[in-house]
Tab-separated table of C-alpha atoms in Angstrom:
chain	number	residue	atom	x	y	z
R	443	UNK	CA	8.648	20.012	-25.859
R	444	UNK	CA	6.808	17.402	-24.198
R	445	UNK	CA	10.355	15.182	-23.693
R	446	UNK	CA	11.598	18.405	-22.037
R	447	UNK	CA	8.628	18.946	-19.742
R	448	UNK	CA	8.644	14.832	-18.636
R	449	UNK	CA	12.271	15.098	-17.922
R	450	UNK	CA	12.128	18.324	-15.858
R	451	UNK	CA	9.036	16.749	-14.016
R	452	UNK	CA	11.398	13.879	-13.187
R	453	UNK	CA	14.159	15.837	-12.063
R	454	UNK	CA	11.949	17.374	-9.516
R	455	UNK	CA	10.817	14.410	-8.499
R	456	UNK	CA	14.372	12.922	-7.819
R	457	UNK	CA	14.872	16.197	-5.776
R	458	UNK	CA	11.390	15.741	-3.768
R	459	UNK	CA	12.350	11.942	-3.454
R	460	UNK	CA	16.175	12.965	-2.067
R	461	UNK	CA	14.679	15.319	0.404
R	462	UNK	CA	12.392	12.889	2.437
R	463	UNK	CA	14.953	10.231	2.175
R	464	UNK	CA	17.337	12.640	4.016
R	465	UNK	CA	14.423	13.388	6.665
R	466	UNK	CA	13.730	10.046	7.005
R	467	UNK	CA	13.957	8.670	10.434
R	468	UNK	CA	14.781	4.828	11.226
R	469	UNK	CA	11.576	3.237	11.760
R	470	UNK	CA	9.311	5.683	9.891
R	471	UNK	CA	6.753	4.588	7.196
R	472	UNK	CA	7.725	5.254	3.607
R	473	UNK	CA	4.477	5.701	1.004
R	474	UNK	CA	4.888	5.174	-2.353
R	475	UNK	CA	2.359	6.911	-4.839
R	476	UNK	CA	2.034	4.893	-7.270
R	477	UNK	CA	-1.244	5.489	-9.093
R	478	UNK	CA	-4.502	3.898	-7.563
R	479	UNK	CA	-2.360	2.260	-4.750
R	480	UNK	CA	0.179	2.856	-2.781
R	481	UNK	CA	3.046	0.466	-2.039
R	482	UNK	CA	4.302	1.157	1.798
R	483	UNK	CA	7.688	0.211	3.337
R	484	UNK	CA	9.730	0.499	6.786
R	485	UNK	CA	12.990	2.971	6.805
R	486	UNK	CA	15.840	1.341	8.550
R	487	UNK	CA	18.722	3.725	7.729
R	488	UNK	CA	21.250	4.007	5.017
R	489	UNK	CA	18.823	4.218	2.324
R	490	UNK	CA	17.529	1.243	2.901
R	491	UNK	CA	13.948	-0.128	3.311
R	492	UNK	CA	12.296	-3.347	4.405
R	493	UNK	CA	9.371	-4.225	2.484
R	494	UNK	CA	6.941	-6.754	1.257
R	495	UNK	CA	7.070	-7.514	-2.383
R	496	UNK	CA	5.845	-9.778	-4.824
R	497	UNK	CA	8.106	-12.772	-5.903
R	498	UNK	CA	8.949	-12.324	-9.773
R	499	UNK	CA	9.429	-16.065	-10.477
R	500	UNK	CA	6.006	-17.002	-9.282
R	501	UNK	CA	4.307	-14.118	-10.777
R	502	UNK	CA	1.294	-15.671	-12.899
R	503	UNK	CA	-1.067	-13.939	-15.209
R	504	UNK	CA	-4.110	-16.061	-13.855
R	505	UNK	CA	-6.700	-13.119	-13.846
R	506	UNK	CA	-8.861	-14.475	-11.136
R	507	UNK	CA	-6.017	-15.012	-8.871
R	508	UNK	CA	-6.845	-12.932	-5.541
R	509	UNK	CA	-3.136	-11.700	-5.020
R	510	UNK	CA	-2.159	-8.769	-6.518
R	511	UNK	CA	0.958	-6.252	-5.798
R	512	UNK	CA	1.149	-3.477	-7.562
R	513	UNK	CA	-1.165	-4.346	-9.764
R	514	UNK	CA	1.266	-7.681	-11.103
R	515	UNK	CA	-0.671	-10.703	-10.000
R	516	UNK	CA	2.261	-12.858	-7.857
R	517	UNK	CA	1.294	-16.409	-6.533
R	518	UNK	CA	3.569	-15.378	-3.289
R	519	UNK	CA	5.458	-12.192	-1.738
R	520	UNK	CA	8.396	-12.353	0.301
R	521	UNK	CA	9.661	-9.678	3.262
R	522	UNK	CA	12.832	-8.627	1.709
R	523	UNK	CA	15.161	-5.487	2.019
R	524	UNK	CA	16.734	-2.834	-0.315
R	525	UNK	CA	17.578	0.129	-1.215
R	526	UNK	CA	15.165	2.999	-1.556
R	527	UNK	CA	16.018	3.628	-4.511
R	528	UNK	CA	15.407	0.007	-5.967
R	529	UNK	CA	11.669	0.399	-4.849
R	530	UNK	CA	11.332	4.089	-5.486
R	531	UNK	CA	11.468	3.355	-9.232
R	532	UNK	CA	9.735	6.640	-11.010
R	533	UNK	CA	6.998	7.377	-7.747
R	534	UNK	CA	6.824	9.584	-5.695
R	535	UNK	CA	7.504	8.920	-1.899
R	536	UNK	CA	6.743	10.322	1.645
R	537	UNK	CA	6.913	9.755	5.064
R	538	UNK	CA	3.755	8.683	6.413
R	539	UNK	CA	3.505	8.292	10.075
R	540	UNK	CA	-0.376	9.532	10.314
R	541	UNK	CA	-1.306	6.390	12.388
R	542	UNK	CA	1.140	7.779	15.034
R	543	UNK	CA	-2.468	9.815	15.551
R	544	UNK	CA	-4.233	5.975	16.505
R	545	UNK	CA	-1.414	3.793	17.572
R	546	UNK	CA	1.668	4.672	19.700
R	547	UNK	CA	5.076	3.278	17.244
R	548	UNK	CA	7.138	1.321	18.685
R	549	UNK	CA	10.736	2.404	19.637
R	550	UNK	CA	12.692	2.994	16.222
R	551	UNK	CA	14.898	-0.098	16.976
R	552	UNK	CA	11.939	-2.391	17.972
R	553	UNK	CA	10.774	-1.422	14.640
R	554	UNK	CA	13.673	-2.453	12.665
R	555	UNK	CA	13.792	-5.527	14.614
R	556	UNK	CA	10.168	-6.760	13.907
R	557	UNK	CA	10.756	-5.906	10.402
R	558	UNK	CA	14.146	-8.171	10.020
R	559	UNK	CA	12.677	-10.901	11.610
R	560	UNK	CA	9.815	-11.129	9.321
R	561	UNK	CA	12.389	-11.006	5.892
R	562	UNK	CA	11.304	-14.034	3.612
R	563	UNK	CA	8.757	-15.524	2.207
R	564	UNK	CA	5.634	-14.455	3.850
R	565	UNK	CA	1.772	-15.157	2.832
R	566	UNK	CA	-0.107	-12.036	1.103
R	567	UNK	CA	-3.559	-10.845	0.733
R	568	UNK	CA	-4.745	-7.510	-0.319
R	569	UNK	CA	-7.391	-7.356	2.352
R	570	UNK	CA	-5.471	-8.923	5.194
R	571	UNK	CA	-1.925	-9.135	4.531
R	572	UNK	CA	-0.272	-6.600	2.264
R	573	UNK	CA	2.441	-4.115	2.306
R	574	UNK	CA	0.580	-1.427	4.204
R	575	UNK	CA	-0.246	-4.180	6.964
R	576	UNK	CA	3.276	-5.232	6.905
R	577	UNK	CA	4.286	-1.281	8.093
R	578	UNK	CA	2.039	-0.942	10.296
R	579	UNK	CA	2.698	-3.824	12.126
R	580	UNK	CA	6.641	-3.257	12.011
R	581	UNK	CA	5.430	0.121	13.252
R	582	UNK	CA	2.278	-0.704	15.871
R	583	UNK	CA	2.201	-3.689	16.761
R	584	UNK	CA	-1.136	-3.673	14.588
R	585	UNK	CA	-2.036	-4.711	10.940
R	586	UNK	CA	-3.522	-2.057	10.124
R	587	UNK	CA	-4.416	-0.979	6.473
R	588	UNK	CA	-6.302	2.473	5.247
R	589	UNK	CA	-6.481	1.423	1.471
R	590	UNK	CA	-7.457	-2.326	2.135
R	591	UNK	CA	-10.444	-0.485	4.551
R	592	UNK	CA	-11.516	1.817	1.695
R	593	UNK	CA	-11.945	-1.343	-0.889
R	594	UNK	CA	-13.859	-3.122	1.673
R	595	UNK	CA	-16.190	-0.166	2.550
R	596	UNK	CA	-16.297	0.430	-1.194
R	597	UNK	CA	-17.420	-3.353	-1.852
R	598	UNK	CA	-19.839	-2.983	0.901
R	599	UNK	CA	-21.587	0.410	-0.207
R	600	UNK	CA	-21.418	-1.166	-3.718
R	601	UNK	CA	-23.526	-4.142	-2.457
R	602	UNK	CA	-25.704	-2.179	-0.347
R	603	UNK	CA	-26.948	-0.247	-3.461
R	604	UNK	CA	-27.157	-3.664	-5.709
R	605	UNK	CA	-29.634	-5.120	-2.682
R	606	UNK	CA	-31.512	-2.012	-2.454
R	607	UNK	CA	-32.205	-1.394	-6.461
R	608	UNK	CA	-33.062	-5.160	-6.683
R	609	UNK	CA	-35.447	-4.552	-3.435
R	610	UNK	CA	-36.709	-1.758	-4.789
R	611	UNK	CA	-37.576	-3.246	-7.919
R	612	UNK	CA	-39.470	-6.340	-6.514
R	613	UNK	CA	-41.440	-3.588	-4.461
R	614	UNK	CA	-42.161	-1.986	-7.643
R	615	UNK	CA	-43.493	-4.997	-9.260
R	616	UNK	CA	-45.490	-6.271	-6.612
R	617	UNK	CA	-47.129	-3.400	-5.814
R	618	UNK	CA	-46.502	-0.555	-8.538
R	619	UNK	CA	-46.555	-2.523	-11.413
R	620	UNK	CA	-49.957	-4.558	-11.139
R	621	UNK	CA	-52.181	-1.522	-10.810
């Protein structure tokens, strides 16, 4: 039963995944739900997509390493592009435009243009340089990334808390603590 229910679930996935494509516009950004992350990518007709991806033959299992893609840990990433398809894998995708709200896109064949110019390898950092950033700036004009904000504003409010219980703490000894 379960078998049945996964493979139903995926058909109506393909069928959710087949409709976007066929709305998709040249130029628009393509979000890939993929879990925790998202992996973002540039539509340039025909089923095809420009994207930045990890390089398989560096990839390196170094857990400290500060690069990761999709959760794989890659040494470098490279600008390539493909079909949908090939980076649709089993997610689920959308057009996401909702910086259109911020920035004003560039004209769809601007777009495309910025993005084949940039194909090959290409540095990557998941605060500063990673496939979101890479859209957005084939889009904008601006490297702009929502989920590389959230982890930094998460880091922060994480280390604002850590300085205020140890604060806290030396308050309560000083003062607290003695009596």
């Amino acid at each position: 039963m379960a078998a049945k229910f996964k493979r139903l679930n995926s058909r109506k996935l393909d069928f959710d995944n087949i409709d976007v494509i066929q709305r998709a516009r040249i130029g628009d950004q393509l979000e890939f739900h993929r879990g925790v992350y998202s992996h973002w990518a540039v539509y340039v007709g025909n089923e095809e997509v420009i994207h930045l991806a990890g390089i398989n033959s560096t990839c390196t299992s170094n857990r400290n390493h500060r690069f990761t893609i999709g959760g794989k840990i890659f040494a470098q990433a490279e600008v390539k592009r493909e079909s949908v398809w090939e980076v649709i894998r089993d997610s689920k995708v959308e057009i996401n435009n909702d910086k259109d709200k911020s920035c004003r896109p560039l004209r769809p064949h601007e777009i495309v243009r910025k993005a084949m110019g940039m194909i090959g390898d290409i540095g990557y950092n998941v605060f500063r340089q990673n496939c979101e950033h890479f859209a957005a700036f084939c889009r904008y004009g601006v490297a702009w990334s929502k989920q590389a904000d959230k982890i930094t504003e998460t880091i922060m409010v994480g280390s604002a808390i850590v300085a205020v219980a140890g604060l806290t703490y030396e308050f309560y000894k000083m003062f607290i603590k003695d009596d």
